Amino acid sequence: MTTPLSTPLSTLRWYGDLYLTMARMAIIEQFQYRAANYMYMIGMVAEPVVYLVVWSVVATQQGGEVGGLTPRTIAAYYIVWTLVRNMNIVFTPFGWEQRIREGQLSGQLLRPLHPIHYDLAFFAGWKVVVIVMWLPIAAVLAWLFRPEIDPRLSQVVVFAVAIWGAYLIRSMLLWMLGMVTFWTTRVGAAFDFFFTAELLLSGRVVPMRLMPDWAQTLARYLPFESTFGFPITALVGPITDAELVEGLIRQAFWIVAGSIGVALMWRRATKVFTSVAG
Amino acid sequence: MRLFLIFLRIGVMNEFQYRINLAVQLLQSLIAVGTGLVVLALIFQQTTTLSGWTQPELLVVMGVYTIVGGIVGFIIEPNMGQLMQDIRMGTFDYLLTKPADSQLLVSVRQFRLWALTDVVVGCIVGAWGLASMSATVRPVDAVGFVVFLGAGAVLIYCVWLLITTGAFWFVRMEMVQELFQGIYRAGQYPVSIYPTWLRTILTFVLPIGFAVTFPSEALTRRATVTWALVMIGFTVALFVATRLVWRIGTRRYSGASA
């Protein structure tokens, strides 16, 4: 494979080919692990079901709604949650230690493209498998919890875009987090703090509108909501078209910021990197 | 019993080589509990009780949840993980040749000492909840708590071993751990808040209700004698069944590697 950078169009096609090939490989590979993938997904469903039940009970006790959410809109929120959560699974920052230790990076450094493209393409292909496998799970959950969902066309379109935006942003965030491993191996604690902040300020545990005002304000300056709460609310609502656009702009901002961050960190990281494995 | 103590001593000595992990584990326990507390605070900003449970009572539930999680992480999870790996790699063969009961052997080989930080943190949270409750704990409640906690741990062990034994038939079972950890989260709240079908699953199929909610009910004066008998009967029955399945499984086992 050469690096044909002659015209913008051929470059684009070259990237497209790479992504398609990587994604196709991931699709074929991951369909073989159907059972394992399913076990994993079912284990993951427990978390939103707990939140769903808890908040439904609260809503029922408060006379049918809490913060404008009824048990049925809460059900919709957490069922869409399961898909968005799956879109949020990307290369784990804990994996960097292994990558560095086992010398996988040395090979990747020789490739003509920035290594993030391989991760992005591979996990994107996996997502296709995940979405297909998610549909029956969603159907069962919908049958059990009777969600109320009535999106406008604009909501559906924005949702379809936003889940991929969320995927991109989270990929880059975790890449940056993982790259800290280049400088120190004691990263567990830092990761834990990051994930806790994310858990609380993304809309994962509770829809952001149930958080105190100061937390909602704080979340507006952080990328987490763009990766989680926004895509869900985009589909479940209530949300205006202006808010949909605003959410997409926020996502675009974080994608640009993330790309710059990854590029800068990567350049420094490869300077401190010394290959260890043979 | 002697075997258990020997393994325990080796396990503890082994873990003491990695003292820094204590700090890491402690931090993780605190973060997990802290997150739980934040969520509880959010819930009780909107309401005063959750299905009849007050905030201090739910603190007790969270304490018990953390304690049971610590017990699982200390002895059950490491042993079952090791067993699954042994079956897959074929090293399980060596274990069968040892002159001791194989089920006992696979159940007490590994210990993750630092998981006990969860037990400590859980006790603190639970005690805090009990202290802020209006009712006091009678001796009978305390006894019930200890009995239920023990029976609950045995139940979780049985279910986990049953599923792991499935590896004799289907080799790929690594995801069991993920699955269990996911579903275990449901124990953070009393099972009475869940819809009936889910409550039944969480009580009799994946006995998190028995393991977490029952001990908490003893402490908050909700336990009844009838249910106590049901739980103890169920524990005994499941233990016997597990023993049987283990026997059949080991007899069927024919070595995974060449």
XYZ file of C-alpha atoms in Angstrom:
536
model
C 0.000 0.000 0.000
C 1.432 3.354 -0.970
C 0.406 6.677 0.425
C -1.211 8.378 -2.516
C -1.755 11.947 -1.505
C -2.002 13.264 -5.028
C -5.552 14.615 -5.030
C -7.930 15.195 -2.136
C -10.450 12.859 -3.736
C -8.127 9.893 -4.038
C -6.937 10.466 -0.474
C -10.507 10.361 0.701
C -11.177 7.191 -1.233
C -8.038 5.660 0.195
C -9.212 6.373 3.740
C -12.644 5.074 2.841
C -11.187 1.798 1.608
C -9.159 1.388 4.738
C -12.146 2.019 7.000
C -14.366 -0.333 5.016
C -11.828 -3.120 5.071
C -11.069 -2.769 8.783
C -14.771 -2.518 9.621
C -15.605 -5.554 7.507
C -12.935 -7.548 9.292
C -14.371 -6.523 12.644
C -17.889 -7.463 11.558
C -16.836 -10.932 10.442
C -14.693 -11.439 13.515
C -17.249 -10.296 16.056
C -20.152 -12.230 14.552
C -18.203 -15.361 15.439
C -18.338 -14.352 19.100
C -22.101 -14.025 19.186
C -22.554 -15.858 22.491
C -19.790 -13.958 24.225
C -21.061 -10.656 22.853
C -24.558 -11.455 24.062
C -23.487 -12.411 27.571
C -21.595 -9.158 27.737
C -24.567 -7.148 26.493
C -27.009 -8.818 28.864
C -24.714 -8.174 31.812
C -24.677 -4.563 30.729
C -28.458 -4.305 30.555
C -28.684 -4.836 34.315
C -27.292 -1.377 35.015
C -29.917 0.679 33.161
C -32.709 -1.606 34.356
C -31.756 -0.773 37.939
C -31.797 2.966 37.220
C -34.996 2.599 35.244
C -36.818 0.839 38.066
C -35.533 3.183 40.753
C -36.565 6.333 38.908
C -39.887 4.827 37.841
C -40.652 4.078 41.492
C -39.730 7.644 42.425
C -41.904 9.028 39.622
C -44.866 6.868 40.611
C -44.528 7.878 44.236
C -44.399 11.549 43.315
C -47.773 11.261 41.638
C -46.669 10.077 38.202
C -43.660 12.183 37.318
C -40.278 13.342 38.479
C -38.675 16.378 36.868
C -41.161 16.127 33.987
C -40.406 12.440 33.357
C -43.065 9.748 33.644
C -42.262 6.066 34.229
C -42.807 5.480 30.524
C -40.506 8.256 29.326
C -37.962 7.057 31.886
C -38.272 3.602 30.337
C -37.658 5.102 26.885
C -34.619 6.975 28.211
C -32.967 3.895 29.634
C -33.781 1.619 26.710
C -32.151 4.056 24.287
C -29.421 4.267 26.937
C -28.490 0.635 26.252
C -27.696 1.385 22.617
C -25.797 4.572 23.406
C -23.818 2.743 26.087
C -22.805 0.157 23.519
C -21.797 2.893 21.087
C -19.659 4.253 23.900
C -17.479 1.179 24.126
C -14.153 1.914 22.529
C -10.552 0.896 22.977
C -10.040 0.824 26.726
C -7.347 3.035 28.273
C -6.306 -0.003 30.328
C -5.303 -1.665 27.061
C -2.440 0.749 26.453
C -0.225 -0.870 29.027
C -0.477 -4.164 27.170
C 0.032 -2.498 23.807
C 3.219 -0.886 25.004
C 4.478 -3.888 26.949
C 3.894 -6.395 24.186
C 5.439 -4.219 21.551
C 2.334 -4.017 19.394
C 2.946 -0.329 18.986
C 6.258 -0.774 17.254
C 4.489 -2.387 14.346
C 1.763 0.193 14.284
C 4.249 3.020 14.199
C 5.566 1.735 10.902
C 2.191 1.890 9.206
C 1.508 4.835 6.956
C -1.500 6.063 8.922
C -2.046 7.451 12.383
C -2.891 4.373 14.517
C -6.147 5.861 15.786
C -7.664 5.215 12.375
C -7.251 1.472 12.811
C -8.987 1.574 16.191
C -11.757 3.816 14.937
C -12.427 1.625 11.923
C -12.262 -1.635 13.846
C -14.620 -0.570 16.616
C -16.954 1.060 14.113
C -17.320 -2.305 12.409
C -17.954 -3.941 15.757
C -20.675 -1.376 16.391
C -22.550 -2.651 13.358
C -22.649 -6.112 14.957
C -23.647 -4.576 18.270
C -26.515 -2.600 16.755
C -27.881 -5.702 15.025
C -27.626 -7.727 18.205
C -29.102 -4.897 20.245
C -32.414 -4.874 18.382
C -33.879 -8.017 20.019
C -32.698 -6.860 23.447
C -34.434 -3.533 22.895
C -37.584 -5.320 21.776
C -37.670 -7.414 24.953
C -37.026 -4.379 27.136
C -39.737 -2.440 25.331
C -42.190 -5.276 25.851
C -41.324 -5.434 29.555
C -41.244 -1.742 30.393
C -43.634 -0.141 27.875
C -41.649 2.947 26.921
C -43.313 6.031 25.539
C -41.449 7.414 22.584
C -42.709 9.575 19.755
C -39.810 11.298 17.993
C -40.099 13.750 15.121
C -38.188 12.989 11.955
C -35.559 15.585 12.873
C -35.003 13.807 16.179
C -34.453 10.453 14.485
C -32.001 11.953 12.001
C -30.042 13.811 14.674
C -29.981 10.685 16.835
C -28.579 8.586 13.991
C -25.786 11.136 13.537
C -25.248 11.824 17.222
C -24.566 8.221 18.246
C -21.625 8.198 15.845
C -20.525 11.608 17.087
C -20.652 10.214 20.607
C -18.602 7.244 19.469
C -15.934 9.503 17.959
C -15.712 11.788 20.961
C -15.454 8.958 23.453
C -12.881 7.157 21.303
C -10.678 10.208 21.351
C -11.208 10.967 25.033
C -10.206 7.459 26.021
C -7.298 7.507 23.627
C -5.964 10.590 25.339
C -6.570 9.070 28.735
C -4.869 5.857 27.691
C -1.854 7.659 26.281
C -1.012 8.839 29.787
C 0.433 5.320 30.098
C 3.407 6.503 28.035
C 4.553 8.652 30.908
C 3.582 6.608 33.949
C 2.251 3.139 34.608
C 0.364 4.118 37.752
C -2.708 5.188 35.853
C -5.478 3.180 37.539
C -6.438 5.903 39.982
C -6.561 8.585 37.295
C -8.792 6.364 35.176
C -11.095 5.743 38.124
C -11.593 9.444 38.733
C -12.238 10.057 35.070
C -14.845 7.318 34.871
C -16.577 8.479 38.032
C -16.841 12.035 36.754
C -18.115 10.678 33.472
C -20.649 8.418 35.174
C -22.208 11.271 37.088
C -21.959 14.096 34.565
C -22.896 12.319 31.341
C -26.506 11.454 32.049
C -25.649 7.817 32.563
C -26.873 7.348 36.130
C -29.611 9.949 35.953
C -30.971 12.070 33.135
C -29.168 15.401 33.471
C -32.411 17.260 34.108
C -32.708 15.462 37.456
C -29.279 16.706 38.526
C -28.889 19.866 40.614
C -28.517 23.069 38.580
C -24.839 23.545 39.365
C -24.072 20.045 38.092
C -25.972 20.733 34.884
C -23.993 23.936 34.387
C -20.723 22.136 35.051
C -21.664 19.419 32.565
C -22.114 22.022 29.829
C -18.393 22.719 29.926
C -17.396 19.047 29.803
C -17.541 16.600 26.896
C -19.352 13.810 28.742
C -22.908 14.860 28.040
C -22.187 14.963 24.308
C -21.257 11.299 24.435
C -24.224 10.068 26.422
C -27.077 12.257 27.561
C -27.369 14.245 24.359
C -27.888 11.347 21.915
C -30.468 9.802 24.233
C -32.394 13.016 24.747
C -32.181 13.721 21.020
C -34.339 10.683 20.389
C -36.429 10.502 23.557
C -37.019 14.228 23.988
C -38.436 16.569 25.037
C -36.087 18.624 22.875
C -36.547 21.510 20.439
C -34.990 21.658 16.977
C -32.766 24.514 18.152
C -31.502 22.332 20.987
C -30.852 19.504 18.532
C -28.691 21.791 16.415
C -26.929 23.136 19.484
C -26.150 19.587 20.595
C -24.653 18.719 17.228
C -22.525 21.867 17.304
C -21.267 20.888 20.729
C -20.394 17.439 19.417
C -18.582 18.980 16.450
C -16.632 21.186 18.844
C -15.548 18.198 20.950
C -14.612 16.210 17.863
C -12.329 19.014 16.694
C -10.918 19.562 20.178
C -10.423 15.828 20.600
C -8.616 15.474 17.272
C -6.233 18.279 18.151
C -5.680 16.805 21.612
C -4.978 13.333 20.271
C -2.623 14.661 17.602
C -0.623 16.756 20.061
C -0.411 14.061 22.711
C 0.486 11.395 20.195
C 3.369 13.439 18.853
C 4.804 13.875 22.323
C 4.066 10.302 23.328
C 5.944 8.774 20.425
C 8.946 10.869 21.418
C 9.087 9.360 24.907
C 8.243 5.890 23.622
C 11.001 3.321 23.575
C 10.113 -0.097 22.302
C 10.528 -2.761 24.956
C 9.454 -6.044 23.479
C 11.381 -7.859 20.806
C -10.787 -27.078 57.199
C -7.044 -27.515 57.590
C -6.684 -27.340 53.852
C -8.666 -24.112 53.818
C -6.405 -22.550 56.463
C -3.240 -23.530 54.619
C -4.494 -22.048 51.365
C -5.654 -18.955 53.193
C -2.202 -18.471 54.695
C -0.499 -18.833 51.328
C -3.012 -16.479 49.753
C -2.508 -13.844 52.424
C 1.259 -14.081 52.226
C 1.049 -13.803 48.485
C -1.074 -10.672 48.662
C 1.223 -9.013 51.169
C 3.815 -8.816 48.435
C 1.601 -6.306 46.717
C 0.818 -3.863 49.471
C 0.375 -0.928 47.144
C -2.697 -2.697 45.801
C -4.336 -2.115 49.158
C -4.296 1.624 48.504
C -5.596 1.129 44.972
C -8.372 -1.155 46.174
C -9.300 1.193 49.000
C -9.569 4.072 46.566
C -11.801 1.996 44.312
C -14.050 0.985 47.208
C -14.377 4.612 48.265
C -15.179 5.780 44.742
C -17.816 3.081 44.307
C -19.461 3.872 47.624
C -19.154 7.605 47.023
C -20.944 7.281 43.698
C -23.663 5.227 45.366
C -24.086 7.900 48.024
C -24.410 10.630 45.403
C -27.133 8.668 43.624
C -28.964 8.070 46.898
C -28.776 11.779 47.641
C -30.215 12.537 44.195
C -33.062 10.094 44.753
C -33.937 11.488 48.141
C -33.889 15.005 46.812
C -37.030 13.996 44.923
C -38.731 11.747 47.433
C -38.705 10.769 51.105
C -39.025 7.001 50.781
C -38.339 4.449 48.054
C -40.955 1.699 48.163
C -41.187 2.159 51.907
C -37.434 2.295 52.518
C -36.044 5.454 54.098
C -32.657 6.927 53.268
C -30.868 5.468 56.354
C -32.370 2.077 55.569
C -31.078 2.247 52.013
C -27.670 3.136 53.447
C -27.842 -0.151 55.321
C -28.697 -1.926 52.062
C -25.744 -0.261 50.384
C -23.483 -1.294 53.250
C -24.606 -4.915 52.982
C -24.257 -4.784 49.193
C -20.677 -3.619 49.563
C -19.897 -6.212 52.245
C -21.263 -9.080 50.135
C -19.394 -7.733 47.121
C -16.231 -7.821 49.213
C -16.823 -11.432 50.231
C -17.450 -12.401 46.616
C -14.280 -10.620 45.486
C -12.246 -12.113 48.332
C -12.950 -15.785 47.804
C -15.650 -16.654 45.263
C -14.637 -14.685 42.192
C -10.886 -15.501 42.219
C -11.512 -19.221 42.703
C -14.175 -19.491 40.045
C -12.057 -17.486 37.618
C -9.130 -19.797 38.223
C -11.324 -22.876 37.783
C -12.662 -21.637 34.485
C -9.158 -20.963 33.255
C -8.010 -24.420 34.376
C -10.812 -26.150 32.523
C -10.063 -24.232 29.365
C -6.302 -24.703 29.518
C -6.440 -28.350 30.513
C -4.573 -27.801 33.794
C -7.713 -28.953 35.573
C -6.426 -32.512 35.020
C -3.740 -32.063 37.682
C -6.273 -30.881 40.171
C -8.360 -34.007 39.816
C -5.383 -36.166 40.666
C -4.854 -34.505 44.037
C -5.861 -36.524 47.096
C -8.544 -34.159 48.343
C -12.149 -33.404 47.526
C -12.042 -31.653 44.173
C -14.936 -29.309 44.856
C -13.365 -28.126 48.095
C -10.042 -27.744 46.357
C -11.316 -25.541 43.554
C -13.250 -23.403 46.008
C -10.461 -22.369 48.369
C -7.350 -22.081 46.248
C -7.195 -18.355 45.670
C -7.778 -15.337 47.838
C -7.816 -11.679 46.972
C -7.132 -10.259 50.371
C -7.512 -6.619 49.421
C -11.086 -7.173 48.310
C -11.796 -7.196 52.023
C -11.463 -3.410 51.994
C -14.982 -3.545 50.564
C -16.109 -5.408 53.664
C -14.605 -2.702 55.876
C -16.041 0.169 53.849
C -19.399 -1.626 53.695
C -19.437 -2.034 57.479
C -18.797 1.677 57.924
C -21.597 2.672 55.539
C -23.956 0.139 57.091
C -23.144 1.308 60.605
C -23.705 4.889 59.541
C -27.109 3.910 58.198
C -27.998 2.023 61.356
C -26.936 4.943 63.512
C -29.183 7.356 61.623
C -32.155 4.999 61.785
C -34.709 5.670 64.480
C -35.095 2.018 65.508
C -32.347 0.161 67.336
C -31.035 -3.270 66.379
C -32.196 -6.063 68.688
C -29.946 -9.076 69.306
C -32.343 -11.250 67.277
C -31.939 -8.891 64.298
C -28.181 -9.148 64.548
C -28.304 -12.949 64.645
C -30.655 -12.991 61.667
C -28.282 -10.681 59.826
C -25.286 -12.940 60.340
C -27.209 -16.105 59.402
C -28.670 -14.511 56.258
C -25.324 -13.073 55.250
C -23.683 -16.496 55.547
C -26.486 -18.270 53.694
C -26.438 -15.566 51.008
C -22.721 -16.030 50.426
C -23.228 -19.794 50.105
C -26.041 -19.188 47.598
C -23.905 -16.942 45.424
C -21.090 -19.472 45.590
C -23.446 -22.282 44.508
C -24.891 -20.373 41.563
C -21.473 -19.281 40.411
C -20.060 -22.778 40.682
C -23.085 -24.153 38.816
C -22.520 -21.735 35.963
C -18.799 -22.384 35.967
C -19.453 -26.107 35.897
C -21.164 -25.349 32.620
C -17.628 -24.995 31.279
C -17.421 -28.802 31.306
C -20.043 -28.755 28.587
C -19.428 -25.415 26.884
C -15.846 -24.333 27.135
C -16.298 -20.625 26.472
C -17.654 -19.177 29.692
C -15.335 -16.245 30.386
C -18.120 -13.739 30.156
C -19.781 -15.160 33.263
C -17.800 -12.820 35.433
C -18.944 -9.778 33.487
C -22.478 -11.051 33.536
C -22.461 -11.576 37.270
C -20.913 -8.205 38.025
C -23.511 -6.532 35.861
C -26.446 -8.257 37.466
C -25.028 -7.926 40.952
C -25.562 -4.172 40.699
C -29.260 -4.833 41.070
C -28.525 -5.625 44.718
C -27.772 -1.978 45.441
C -31.467 -1.539 46.070
C -33.880 -3.789 47.955
C -35.372 -6.319 45.547
C -38.856 -5.255 46.635
C -38.623 -2.226 44.329
C -38.405 -4.417 41.229
C -41.399 -5.730 39.270
C -42.521 -9.199 40.381
C -40.935 -11.167 37.517
C -37.587 -9.507 38.093
C -37.833 -9.897 41.855
C -38.417 -13.631 41.416
C -35.364 -13.961 39.175
C -33.247 -11.949 41.567
C -34.334 -14.129 44.469
C -34.375 -17.675 43.172
C -32.337 -17.715 39.958
C -29.597 -15.230 40.763
C -30.021 -15.052 44.531
C -28.897 -11.467 44.971
C -32.134 -10.731 46.782
C -31.393 -13.410 49.330
C -27.775 -12.369 49.652
C -28.181 -8.606 49.988
C -31.777 -7.703 50.673
C -32.444 -10.379 53.285
C -29.585 -9.451 55.623
C -30.645 -5.805 55.261
C -34.230 -6.740 56.062
C -33.071 -8.431 59.243
C -31.356 -5.225 60.328
C -34.357 -3.063 59.486
C -36.901 -5.379 61.150
C -38.558 -6.542 57.982
C -37.550 -10.200 58.083
C -40.184 -12.844 58.798
C -39.669 -16.342 60.156
C -41.375 -17.899 57.124
C -38.966 -16.294 54.681
C -36.025 -17.136 56.898
C -37.013 -20.802 56.674
C -37.531 -20.546 52.921
C -34.079 -19.083 52.515
C -32.350 -21.672 54.654
C -34.212 -24.514 52.939
C -33.345 -23.078 49.542
C -29.688 -22.728 50.493
C -29.447 -26.342 51.610
C -31.249 -27.607 48.506
C -29.084 -25.579 46.158
C -25.927 -26.675 47.912
C -26.850 -30.335 47.502
C -27.804 -29.770 43.865
C -24.504 -28.019 43.181
C -22.627 -30.910 44.727
C -24.485 -33.326 42.449
C -23.870 -31.325 39.307
C -20.201 -31.025 40.226
C -19.956 -34.830 40.563
C -21.623 -35.392 37.194
C -19.511 -32.684 35.580
C -16.179 -34.016 36.828
C -17.143 -37.534 35.776
C -17.979 -36.259 32.314
C -14.852 -34.172 32.064
C -12.367 -35.669 29.691
C -9.545 -33.177 29.457
C -9.498 -30.213 27.130
C -5.953 -30.294 25.843
C -4.305 -32.992 23.854
